[in-house]
């Protein structure tokens, strides 16, 4: 199997060598995006009286703004691009999760916790391969490598307890798109990608004044549908 993989990579290198030797042209762009997440926050709540794990649905929708820069190479009807980008997100959601104590007399509400998850910043690099559709329209496939900052916050609505933690997560995103040439140097691009991140495991974020031994930790593996519209200038 290793020999097959090595041989395939060698063939890929040989096939793309002519494109690597050709001229690459720089471009700059700005974009706006719509993000829709599918996330579940699994929360471990521990104190001397109860130990429980609850799942909180954190699905949400948000907006983003992006700046990008890259290089472009076109060979006959195909083109190749590599770009770097940086985004700022307005992407957060608040939901409540309730800790229930089971007793012989019935279920009792033990704690009501308000959670907020947010994606704040993203830096990444894109690899794009495309083909002409017409003289003014192209289609392409892309793969993004990502580094995004996520934050988890909580507040106990029955005490003054609260806490938060942020972390940079690595991820990747396969995608597809189409672009239209408005002029010789200006084009607009629409693309969709599905972002897959590794798991964010918080440490204890509890700061409870009433029960000092309370611990609250969370686990979330973000999955994000990303739609983007960009305006690009090629030099």
CSV table of C-alpha atoms in Angstrom, one decimal:
chain,number,residue,atom,x,y,z
A,1,UNK,CA,0.0,0.0,0.0
A,2,UNK,CA,2.8,2.4,0.9
A,3,UNK,CA,4.4,1.8,-2.5
A,4,UNK,CA,1.1,2.5,-4.3
A,5,UNK,CA,0.7,5.8,-2.4
A,6,UNK,CA,4.3,6.8,-3.1
A,7,UNK,CA,3.9,6.0,-6.8
A,8,UNK,CA,0.6,8.0,-7.0
A,9,UNK,CA,2.3,11.0,-5.4
A,10,UNK,CA,5.2,10.8,-7.8
A,11,UNK,CA,2.8,10.7,-10.8
A,12,UNK,CA,0.9,13.7,-9.4
A,13,UNK,CA,4.2,15.6,-9.1
A,14,UNK,CA,5.2,14.8,-12.6
A,15,UNK,CA,1.8,15.8,-14.0
A,16,UNK,CA,1.8,19.2,-12.2
A,17,UNK,CA,5.5,20.0,-12.9
A,18,UNK,CA,4.7,22.0,-16.1
A,19,UNK,CA,2.3,24.2,-14.1
A,20,UNK,CA,4.8,24.8,-11.3
A,21,UNK,CA,7.3,26.1,-13.9
A,22,UNK,CA,4.7,28.5,-15.5
A,23,UNK,CA,4.2,32.1,-14.4
A,24,UNK,CA,2.1,32.8,-11.3
A,25,UNK,CA,0.1,36.1,-11.1
A,26,UNK,CA,-0.9,37.7,-7.7
A,27,UNK,CA,-4.4,38.8,-6.7
A,28,UNK,CA,-6.1,40.4,-3.8
A,29,UNK,CA,-9.7,40.2,-2.6
A,30,UNK,CA,-12.3,40.9,0.0
A,31,UNK,CA,-15.3,38.8,0.9
A,32,UNK,CA,-18.4,38.4,3.1
A,33,UNK,CA,-19.7,35.1,4.4
A,34,UNK,CA,-22.6,33.4,6.0
A,35,UNK,CA,-21.9,30.6,8.5
A,36,UNK,CA,-24.3,27.9,9.8
A,37,UNK,CA,-23.1,25.6,12.5
A,38,UNK,CA,-24.1,22.1,13.6
A,39,UNK,CA,-22.7,21.8,17.1
A,40,UNK,CA,-23.6,20.0,20.3
A,41,UNK,CA,-21.9,21.1,23.6
A,42,UNK,CA,-21.5,18.1,26.0
A,43,UNK,CA,-21.1,19.5,29.5
A,44,UNK,CA,-19.8,17.6,32.5
A,45,UNK,CA,-21.2,19.0,35.8
A,46,UNK,CA,-19.7,17.8,39.0
A,47,UNK,CA,-20.2,18.8,42.7
A,48,UNK,CA,-20.5,16.9,46.0
A,49,UNK,CA,-24.2,16.2,45.4
A,50,UNK,CA,-24.4,15.3,41.7
A,51,UNK,CA,-22.4,14.2,38.7
A,52,UNK,CA,-24.1,14.6,35.4
A,53,UNK,CA,-23.4,15.1,31.7
A,54,UNK,CA,-25.8,17.1,29.6
A,55,UNK,CA,-25.9,17.9,25.9
A,56,UNK,CA,-26.8,21.4,24.7
A,57,UNK,CA,-27.7,22.1,21.1
A,58,UNK,CA,-25.6,25.1,20.0
A,59,UNK,CA,-26.6,25.3,16.3
A,60,UNK,CA,-26.5,28.9,15.1
A,61,UNK,CA,-25.9,31.2,12.1
A,62,UNK,CA,-23.5,34.1,11.8
A,63,UNK,CA,-21.7,36.5,9.4
A,64,UNK,CA,-18.0,37.0,8.6
A,65,UNK,CA,-15.7,39.4,6.7
A,66,UNK,CA,-12.6,38.2,5.0
A,67,UNK,CA,-9.4,39.6,3.3
A,68,UNK,CA,-7.4,37.4,1.0
A,69,UNK,CA,-4.3,37.3,-1.1
A,70,UNK,CA,-3.1,34.7,-3.5
A,71,UNK,CA,-1.3,33.6,-6.7
A,72,UNK,CA,-3.0,32.4,-9.9
A,73,UNK,CA,-1.8,30.2,-12.8
A,74,UNK,CA,-3.8,29.3,-15.9
A,75,UNK,CA,-2.9,26.6,-18.4
A,76,UNK,CA,-5.3,26.3,-21.3
A,77,UNK,CA,-8.7,25.5,-19.8
A,78,UNK,CA,-7.5,24.8,-16.3
A,79,UNK,CA,-6.2,27.0,-13.5
A,80,UNK,CA,-4.5,26.6,-10.1
A,81,UNK,CA,-4.5,29.0,-7.2
A,82,UNK,CA,-3.0,29.2,-3.7
A,83,UNK,CA,-4.2,31.9,-1.3
A,84,UNK,CA,-4.0,32.9,2.3
A,85,UNK,CA,-6.9,34.6,4.1
A,86,UNK,CA,-8.0,36.0,7.4
A,87,UNK,CA,-11.6,36.4,8.7
A,88,UNK,CA,-13.5,38.0,11.6
A,89,UNK,CA,-16.7,36.4,12.6
A,90,UNK,CA,-19.9,37.6,14.2
A,91,UNK,CA,-20.9,34.0,15.2
A,92,UNK,CA,-22.2,33.1,18.6
A,93,UNK,CA,-25.2,31.4,20.3
A,94,UNK,CA,-26.6,31.3,23.8
A,95,UNK,CA,-28.5,28.3,25.1
A,96,UNK,CA,-29.6,27.0,28.5
A,97,UNK,CA,-28.8,23.6,29.9
A,98,UNK,CA,-30.5,22.2,33.0
A,99,UNK,CA,-29.0,19.8,35.5
A,100,UNK,CA,-31.7,17.5,36.9
A,101,UNK,CA,-31.4,15.6,40.2
A,102,UNK,CA,-33.4,12.3,40.3
A,103,UNK,CA,-35.0,11.6,43.7
A,104,UNK,CA,-37.6,9.1,45.0
A,105,UNK,CA,-40.0,12.0,45.1
A,106,UNK,CA,-39.4,12.9,41.4
A,107,UNK,CA,-37.0,14.9,39.3
A,108,UNK,CA,-35.8,18.2,40.7
A,109,UNK,CA,-34.1,21.1,38.8
A,110,UNK,CA,-30.7,21.3,40.5
A,111,UNK,CA,-28.9,23.9,38.3
A,112,UNK,CA,-29.8,26.1,35.3
A,113,UNK,CA,-26.7,26.9,33.2
A,114,UNK,CA,-26.5,29.4,30.4
A,115,UNK,CA,-23.8,28.6,27.7
A,116,UNK,CA,-22.5,30.7,24.9
A,117,UNK,CA,-20.2,29.4,22.1
A,118,UNK,CA,-18.6,31.7,19.5
A,119,UNK,CA,-16.2,31.6,16.6
A,120,UNK,CA,-14.2,34.8,16.6
A,121,UNK,CA,-11.2,34.7,14.1
A,122,UNK,CA,-9.9,32.4,11.4
A,123,UNK,CA,-6.6,32.3,9.5
A,124,UNK,CA,-6.1,29.8,6.7
A,125,UNK,CA,-4.7,28.8,3.4
A,126,UNK,CA,-6.6,27.5,0.3
A,127,UNK,CA,-5.6,25.3,-2.6
A,128,UNK,CA,-7.9,25.7,-5.6
A,129,UNK,CA,-8.1,23.8,-8.9
A,130,UNK,CA,-10.6,25.0,-11.5
A,131,UNK,CA,-11.7,24.8,-15.1
A,132,UNK,CA,-13.3,27.1,-17.6
A,133,UNK,CA,-17.0,26.8,-18.2
A,134,UNK,CA,-17.2,29.7,-20.7
A,135,UNK,CA,-15.1,32.7,-21.6
A,136,UNK,CA,-16.4,34.5,-18.5
A,137,UNK,CA,-17.3,31.7,-16.0
A,138,UNK,CA,-15.2,29.1,-14.1
A,139,UNK,CA,-15.9,26.3,-11.7
A,140,UNK,CA,-13.5,25.0,-9.1
A,141,UNK,CA,-12.8,22.7,-6.2
A,142,UNK,CA,-10.9,23.9,-3.1
A,143,UNK,CA,-9.4,22.6,0.1
A,144,UNK,CA,-8.9,25.0,3.1
A,145,UNK,CA,-6.6,24.4,6.0
A,146,UNK,CA,-7.9,26.4,9.0
A,147,UNK,CA,-6.9,27.8,12.4
A,148,UNK,CA,-9.9,29.3,14.2
A,149,UNK,CA,-10.5,30.7,17.6
A,150,UNK,CA,-13.5,29.4,19.5
A,151,UNK,CA,-14.8,30.5,22.9
A,152,UNK,CA,-17.1,28.8,25.5
A,153,UNK,CA,-18.7,30.8,28.3
A,154,UNK,CA,-21.1,29.8,31.0
A,155,UNK,CA,-23.2,31.5,33.7
A,156,UNK,CA,-25.2,29.9,36.5
A,157,UNK,CA,-28.6,31.7,36.5
A,158,UNK,CA,-29.2,30.8,40.1
A,159,UNK,CA,-25.9,31.9,41.5
A,160,UNK,CA,-23.2,34.4,40.5
A,161,UNK,CA,-21.1,31.6,39.0
A,162,UNK,CA,-19.5,32.2,35.6
A,163,UNK,CA,-16.5,31.3,33.5
A,164,UNK,CA,-15.1,31.1,30.0
A,165,UNK,CA,-12.2,29.6,28.0
A,166,UNK,CA,-10.9,30.3,24.5
A,167,UNK,CA,-8.9,28.0,22.2
A,168,UNK,CA,-7.5,28.0,18.7
A,169,UNK,CA,-8.6,24.9,16.8
A,170,UNK,CA,-7.2,23.3,13.6
A,171,UNK,CA,-9.5,22.2,10.9
A,172,UNK,CA,-10.0,21.6,7.2
A,173,UNK,CA,-12.7,22.3,4.7
A,174,UNK,CA,-13.4,20.8,1.3
A,175,UNK,CA,-15.4,23.1,-1.0
A,176,UNK,CA,-16.7,23.9,-4.4
A,177,UNK,CA,-17.4,27.2,-6.2
A,178,UNK,CA,-18.0,29.3,-9.3
A,179,UNK,CA,-16.5,32.6,-10.4
A,180,UNK,CA,-17.4,35.2,-13.0
A,181,UNK,CA,-15.1,37.5,-14.9
A,182,UNK,CA,-16.5,41.1,-14.7
A,183,UNK,CA,-13.5,42.6,-16.5
A,184,UNK,CA,-10.1,41.4,-17.5
A,185,UNK,CA,-8.8,41.9,-14.0
A,186,UNK,CA,-11.9,41.9,-11.7
A,187,UNK,CA,-14.0,38.8,-10.9
A,188,UNK,CA,-16.5,37.8,-8.4
A,189,UNK,CA,-16.5,34.4,-6.7
A,190,UNK,CA,-19.2,32.4,-4.8
A,191,UNK,CA,-18.2,29.2,-2.9
A,192,UNK,CA,-19.4,26.8,-0.3
A,193,UNK,CA,-17.2,24.8,2.1
A,194,UNK,CA,-17.8,22.4,5.0
A,195,UNK,CA,-15.5,23.1,7.9
A,196,UNK,CA,-14.5,20.3,10.1
A,197,UNK,CA,-12.5,21.1,13.3
A,198,UNK,CA,-10.9,19.0,16.0
A,199,UNK,CA,-12.5,18.8,19.4
A,200,UNK,CA,-12.4,21.7,21.9
A,201,UNK,CA,-12.1,20.3,25.4
A,202,UNK,CA,-12.3,23.0,28.0
A,203,UNK,CA,-10.7,22.6,31.4
A,204,UNK,CA,-12.7,23.4,34.5
A,205,UNK,CA,-14.4,26.8,33.8
A,206,UNK,CA,-16.5,26.9,37.0
A,207,UNK,CA,-16.2,29.8,39.4
A,208,UNK,CA,-19.0,29.0,41.8
A,209,UNK,CA,-19.0,31.1,45.0
A,210,UNK,CA,-21.5,28.8,46.8
A,211,UNK,CA,-19.9,25.3,46.2
A,212,UNK,CA,-16.2,25.7,45.7
A,213,UNK,CA,-15.7,22.1,44.6
A,214,UNK,CA,-18.0,22.4,41.6
A,215,UNK,CA,-16.4,21.6,38.3
A,216,UNK,CA,-17.9,22.3,34.8
A,217,UNK,CA,-16.1,21.3,31.6
A,218,UNK,CA,-17.3,21.1,28.0
A,219,UNK,CA,-16.6,19.2,24.8
A,220,UNK,CA,-17.5,20.5,21.3
A,221,UNK,CA,-16.3,19.5,17.8
A,222,UNK,CA,-17.4,22.3,15.6
A,223,UNK,CA,-18.9,21.6,12.1
A,224,UNK,CA,-19.7,24.7,10.0
A,225,UNK,CA,-21.4,25.2,6.6
A,226,UNK,CA,-19.6,28.3,5.1
A,227,UNK,CA,-21.0,30.3,2.2
A,228,UNK,CA,-18.8,33.1,0.9
A,229,UNK,CA,-19.1,35.9,-1.8
A,230,UNK,CA,-15.8,37.5,-2.8
A,231,UNK,CA,-14.6,40.3,-5.1
A,232,UNK,CA,-11.1,39.7,-6.5
A,233,UNK,CA,-8.6,41.9,-8.4
A,234,UNK,CA,-5.9,40.1,-10.4
A,235,UNK,CA,-2.7,41.9,-11.3
